[in-house]
CSV table of C-alpha atoms in Angstrom, one decimal:
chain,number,residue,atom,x,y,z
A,16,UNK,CA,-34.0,83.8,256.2
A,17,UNK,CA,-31.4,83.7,258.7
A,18,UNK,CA,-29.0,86.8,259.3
A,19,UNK,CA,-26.0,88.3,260.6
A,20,UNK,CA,-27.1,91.4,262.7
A,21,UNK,CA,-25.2,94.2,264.2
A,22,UNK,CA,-25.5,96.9,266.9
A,23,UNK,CA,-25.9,100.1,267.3
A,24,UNK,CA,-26.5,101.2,263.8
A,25,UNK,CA,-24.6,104.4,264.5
A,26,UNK,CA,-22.1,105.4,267.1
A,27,UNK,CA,-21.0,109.1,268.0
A,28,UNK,CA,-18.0,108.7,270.3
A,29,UNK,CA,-15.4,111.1,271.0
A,30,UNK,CA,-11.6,110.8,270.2
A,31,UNK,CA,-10.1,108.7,272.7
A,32,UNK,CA,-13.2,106.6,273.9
A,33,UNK,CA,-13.5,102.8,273.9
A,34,UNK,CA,-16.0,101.2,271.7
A,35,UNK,CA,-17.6,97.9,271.7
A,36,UNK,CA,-19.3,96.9,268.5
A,37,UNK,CA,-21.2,94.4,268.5
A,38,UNK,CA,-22.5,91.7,265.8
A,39,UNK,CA,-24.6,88.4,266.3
A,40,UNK,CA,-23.7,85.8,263.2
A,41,UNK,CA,-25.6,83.5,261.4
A,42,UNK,CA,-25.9,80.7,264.3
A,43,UNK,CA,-24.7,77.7,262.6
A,44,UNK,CA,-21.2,79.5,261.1
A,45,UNK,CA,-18.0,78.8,262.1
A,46,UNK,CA,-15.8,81.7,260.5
A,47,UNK,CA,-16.7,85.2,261.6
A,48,UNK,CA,-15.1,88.6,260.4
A,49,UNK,CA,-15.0,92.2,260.6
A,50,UNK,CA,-14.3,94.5,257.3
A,51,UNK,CA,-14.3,98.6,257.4
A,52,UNK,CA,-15.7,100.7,255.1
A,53,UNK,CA,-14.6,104.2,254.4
A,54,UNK,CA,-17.4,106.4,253.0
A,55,UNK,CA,-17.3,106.0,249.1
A,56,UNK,CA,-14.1,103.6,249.3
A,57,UNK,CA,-13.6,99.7,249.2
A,58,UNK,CA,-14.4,97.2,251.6
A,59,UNK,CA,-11.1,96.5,254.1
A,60,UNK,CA,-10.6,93.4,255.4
A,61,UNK,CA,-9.6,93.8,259.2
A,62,UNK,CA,-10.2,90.1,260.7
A,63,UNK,CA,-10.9,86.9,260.5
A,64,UNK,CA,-11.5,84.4,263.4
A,65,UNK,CA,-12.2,80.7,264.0
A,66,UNK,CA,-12.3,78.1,266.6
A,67,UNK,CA,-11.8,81.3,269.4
A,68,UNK,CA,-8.9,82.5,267.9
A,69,UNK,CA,-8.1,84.7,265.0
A,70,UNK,CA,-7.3,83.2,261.8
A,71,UNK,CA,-5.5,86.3,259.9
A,72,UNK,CA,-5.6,90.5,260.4
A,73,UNK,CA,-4.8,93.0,258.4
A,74,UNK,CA,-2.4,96.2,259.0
A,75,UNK,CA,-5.3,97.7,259.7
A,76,UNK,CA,-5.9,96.0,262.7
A,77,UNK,CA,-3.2,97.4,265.4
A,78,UNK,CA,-3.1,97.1,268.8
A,79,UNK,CA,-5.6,99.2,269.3
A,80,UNK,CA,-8.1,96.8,268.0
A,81,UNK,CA,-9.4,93.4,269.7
A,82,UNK,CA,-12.1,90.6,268.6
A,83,UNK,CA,-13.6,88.7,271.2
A,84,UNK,CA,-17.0,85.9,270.8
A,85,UNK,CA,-17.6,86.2,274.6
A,86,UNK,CA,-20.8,83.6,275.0
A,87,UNK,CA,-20.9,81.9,272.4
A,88,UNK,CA,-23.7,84.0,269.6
A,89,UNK,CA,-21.9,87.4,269.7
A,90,UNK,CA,-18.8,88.5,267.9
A,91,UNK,CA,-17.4,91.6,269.4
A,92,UNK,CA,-15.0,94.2,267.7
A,93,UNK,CA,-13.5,96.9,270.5
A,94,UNK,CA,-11.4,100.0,270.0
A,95,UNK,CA,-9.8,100.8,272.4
A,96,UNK,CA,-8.7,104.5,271.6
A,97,UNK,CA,-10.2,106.1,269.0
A,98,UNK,CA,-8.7,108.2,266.1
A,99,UNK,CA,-10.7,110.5,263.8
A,100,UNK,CA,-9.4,108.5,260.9
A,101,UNK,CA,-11.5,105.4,262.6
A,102,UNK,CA,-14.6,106.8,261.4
A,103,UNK,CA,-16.0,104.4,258.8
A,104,UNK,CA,-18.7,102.0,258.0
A,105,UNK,CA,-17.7,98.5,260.2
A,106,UNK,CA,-19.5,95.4,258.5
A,107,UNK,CA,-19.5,92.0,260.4
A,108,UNK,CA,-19.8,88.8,258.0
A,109,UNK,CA,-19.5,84.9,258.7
A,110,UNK,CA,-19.6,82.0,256.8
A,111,UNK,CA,-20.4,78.7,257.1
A,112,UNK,CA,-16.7,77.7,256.1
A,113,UNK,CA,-15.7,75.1,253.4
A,114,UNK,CA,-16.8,74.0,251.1
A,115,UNK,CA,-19.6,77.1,251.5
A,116,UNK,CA,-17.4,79.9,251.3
A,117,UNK,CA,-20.3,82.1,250.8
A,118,UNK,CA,-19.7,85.6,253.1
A,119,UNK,CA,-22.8,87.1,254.9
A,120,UNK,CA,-22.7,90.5,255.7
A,121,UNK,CA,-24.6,92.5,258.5
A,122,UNK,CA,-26.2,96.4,257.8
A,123,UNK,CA,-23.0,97.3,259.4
A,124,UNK,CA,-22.4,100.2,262.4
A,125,UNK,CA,-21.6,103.7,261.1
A,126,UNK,CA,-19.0,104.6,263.7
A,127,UNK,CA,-18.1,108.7,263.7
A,128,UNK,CA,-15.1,110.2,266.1
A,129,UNK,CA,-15.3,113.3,266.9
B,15,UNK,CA,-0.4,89.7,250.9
B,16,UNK,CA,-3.3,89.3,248.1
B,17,UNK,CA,-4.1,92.3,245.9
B,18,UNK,CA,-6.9,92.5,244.4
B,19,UNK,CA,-7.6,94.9,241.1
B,20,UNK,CA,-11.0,96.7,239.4
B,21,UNK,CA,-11.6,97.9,236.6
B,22,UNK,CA,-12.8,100.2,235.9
B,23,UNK,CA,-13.8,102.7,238.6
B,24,UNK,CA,-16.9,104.0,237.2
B,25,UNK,CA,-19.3,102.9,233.8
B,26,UNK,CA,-22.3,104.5,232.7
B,27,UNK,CA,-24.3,102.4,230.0
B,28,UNK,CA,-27.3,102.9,228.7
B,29,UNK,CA,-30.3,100.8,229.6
B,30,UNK,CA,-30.5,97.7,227.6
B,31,UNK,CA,-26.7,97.8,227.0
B,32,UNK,CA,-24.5,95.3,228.9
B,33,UNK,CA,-21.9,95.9,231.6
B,34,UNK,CA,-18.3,94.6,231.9
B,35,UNK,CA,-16.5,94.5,235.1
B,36,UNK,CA,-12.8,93.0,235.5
B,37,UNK,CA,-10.5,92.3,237.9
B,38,UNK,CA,-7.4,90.2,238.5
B,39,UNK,CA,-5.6,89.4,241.8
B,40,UNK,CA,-1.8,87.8,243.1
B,41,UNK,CA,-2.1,84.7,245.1
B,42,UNK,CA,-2.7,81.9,243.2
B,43,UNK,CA,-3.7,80.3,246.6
B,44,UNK,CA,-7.2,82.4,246.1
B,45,UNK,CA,-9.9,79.6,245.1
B,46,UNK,CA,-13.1,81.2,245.8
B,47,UNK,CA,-13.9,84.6,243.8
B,48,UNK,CA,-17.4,86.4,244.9
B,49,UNK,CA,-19.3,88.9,243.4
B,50,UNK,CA,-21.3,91.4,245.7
B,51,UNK,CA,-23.2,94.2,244.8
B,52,UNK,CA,-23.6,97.0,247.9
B,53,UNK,CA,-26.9,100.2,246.8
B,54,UNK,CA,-25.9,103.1,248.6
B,55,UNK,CA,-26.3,102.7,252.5
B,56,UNK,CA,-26.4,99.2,252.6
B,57,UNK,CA,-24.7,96.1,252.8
B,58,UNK,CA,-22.6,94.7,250.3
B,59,UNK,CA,-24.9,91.3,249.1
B,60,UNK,CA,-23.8,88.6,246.8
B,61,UNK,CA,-24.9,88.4,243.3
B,62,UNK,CA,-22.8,85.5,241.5
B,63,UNK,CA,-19.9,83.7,242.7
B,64,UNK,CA,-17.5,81.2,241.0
B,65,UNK,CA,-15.1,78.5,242.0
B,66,UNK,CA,-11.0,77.8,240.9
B,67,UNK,CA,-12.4,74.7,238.8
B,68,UNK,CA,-14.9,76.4,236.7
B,69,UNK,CA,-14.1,78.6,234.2
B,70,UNK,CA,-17.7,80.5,233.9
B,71,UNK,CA,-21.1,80.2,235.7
B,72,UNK,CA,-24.2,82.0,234.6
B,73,UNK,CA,-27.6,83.2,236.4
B,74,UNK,CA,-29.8,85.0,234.3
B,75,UNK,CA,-28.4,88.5,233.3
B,76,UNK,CA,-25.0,87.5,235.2
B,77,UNK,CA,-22.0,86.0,234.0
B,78,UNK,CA,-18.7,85.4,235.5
B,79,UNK,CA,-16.0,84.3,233.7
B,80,UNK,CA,-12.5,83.2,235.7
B,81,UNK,CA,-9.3,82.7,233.9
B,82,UNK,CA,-6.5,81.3,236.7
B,83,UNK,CA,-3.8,81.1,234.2
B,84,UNK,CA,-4.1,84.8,234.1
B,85,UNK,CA,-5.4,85.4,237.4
B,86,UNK,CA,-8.6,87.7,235.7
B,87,UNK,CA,-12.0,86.6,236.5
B,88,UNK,CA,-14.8,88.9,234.9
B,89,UNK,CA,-18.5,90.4,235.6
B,90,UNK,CA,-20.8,90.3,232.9
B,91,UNK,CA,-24.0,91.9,233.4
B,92,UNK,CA,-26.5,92.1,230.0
B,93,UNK,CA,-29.7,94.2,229.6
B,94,UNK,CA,-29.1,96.2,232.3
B,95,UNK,CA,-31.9,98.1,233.9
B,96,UNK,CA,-32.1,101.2,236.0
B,97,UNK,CA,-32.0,99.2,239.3
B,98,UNK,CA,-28.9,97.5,238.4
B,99,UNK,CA,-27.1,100.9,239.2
B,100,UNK,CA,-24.9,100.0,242.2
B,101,UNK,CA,-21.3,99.5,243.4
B,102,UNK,CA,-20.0,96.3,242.5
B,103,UNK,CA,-17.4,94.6,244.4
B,104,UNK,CA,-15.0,91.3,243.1
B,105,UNK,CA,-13.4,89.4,245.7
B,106,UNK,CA,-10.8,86.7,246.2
B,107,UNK,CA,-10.7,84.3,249.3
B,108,UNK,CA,-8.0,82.3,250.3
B,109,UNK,CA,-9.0,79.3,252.6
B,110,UNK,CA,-5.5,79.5,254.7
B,111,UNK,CA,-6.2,82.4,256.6
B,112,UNK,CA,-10.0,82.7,255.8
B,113,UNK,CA,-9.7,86.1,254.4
B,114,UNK,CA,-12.0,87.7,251.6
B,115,UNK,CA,-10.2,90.5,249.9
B,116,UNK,CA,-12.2,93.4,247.9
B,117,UNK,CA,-11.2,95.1,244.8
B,118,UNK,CA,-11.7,98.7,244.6
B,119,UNK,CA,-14.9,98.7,243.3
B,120,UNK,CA,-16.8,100.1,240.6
B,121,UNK,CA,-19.7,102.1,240.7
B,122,UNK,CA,-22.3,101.2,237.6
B,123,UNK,CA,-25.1,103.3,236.7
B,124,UNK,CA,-27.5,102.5,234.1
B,125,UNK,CA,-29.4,105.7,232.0
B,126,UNK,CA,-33.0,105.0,230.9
């Protein structure tokens, strides 16, 4: 069964570093996103994109954050300057689009600032 | 922006009992309402889902019921076992925009 994967399972990066996260979707899906996960809270929508651009973000998502899909398979989440506070569970998910709405979600990156 | 709301935070039933789960959101645009279900250190994964023009769908021990009038849609879990324990997640997407938005969750454990 086809499914969306994500890399590194776990990041250690230091306050201030860039990070590139990195998730490969499902290959025939159209609408990618990233969602953040603090330990033992909800699920936070941060982005959605489609057709190379993004569709909608969140508050969440400052300038600090970007989304690229640079070849064509991956789907790319960068930090540019990382806060302590960024430390959370990031989960990758596409979908197929309408009418199959249907969001599939990666194992996710534990990313921890220190 | 949409809001969505759970209820409630936590339930402990006991095994064999059923489960209740509820939750209501703000944008009457929402049209798609998932239900995902997320054991501890992994993914959230979808259990049930239901569409704006049904009011209830059913797979085997899971129900969800959707009122849009009221904006409540509903998780109905009956003889729950032990390995039903999870947090359980309702969602609301909006096609403009393409976003899914969570509720707050609710973490269900089931006693033997």
């Amino acid at each position: 069964e086809p499914e969306v994967t994500q890399t590194p399972s776990h990041q250690v990066t230091q306050m201030g570093q860039e990070v590139i996260l990195r998730c490969v979707p499902i290959s025939n899906h159209l609408y990618f996103y990233w969602y953040r996960q603090i330990l033992g809270q909800k699920v936070e929508f941060l982005v959605s994109f489609y057709n190379n651009e993004i569709s909608e973000k969140s508050e969440i998502f400052d300038d600090q954050f970007s989304v690229e899909r640079p070849d064509g398979s991956n789907f790319t989440l960068k930090i540019r300057s990382t806060k302590l506070e960024d430390s959370a569970m990031y989960f990758c998910a596409s979908s197929a689009g309408l009418p199959n709405t249907e969001a599939f979600f990666g194992q996710g990156t534990r990313l921890t600032v220190v | 922006g949409e809001n969505v709301e759970q209820h409630p935070s936590t339930l402990s039933v006991q095994e064999g009992d059923s489960a209740v789960i509820k939750c209501t959101y703000s944008d009457s645009a929402s049209n798609y309402f998932p239900w995902y279900k997320q054991e501890l250190g992994k993914r959230p994964q979808l259990i049930i889902d239901i569409r704006s023009n049904v009011g209830e769908k059913k797979d085997q021990r899971i129900a969800v019921t959707l009122n849009k009038t009221a904006k409540h849609f509903s998780l109905h879990i009956t003889e729950t076992q032990p390995e039903d324990s999870a947090v359980y997640f309702c969602a609301s997407f909006k096609a403009a925009g393409n976003k899914l938005t969570f509720g707050g969750g609710t973490r269900v454990l089931v006693k033997p």
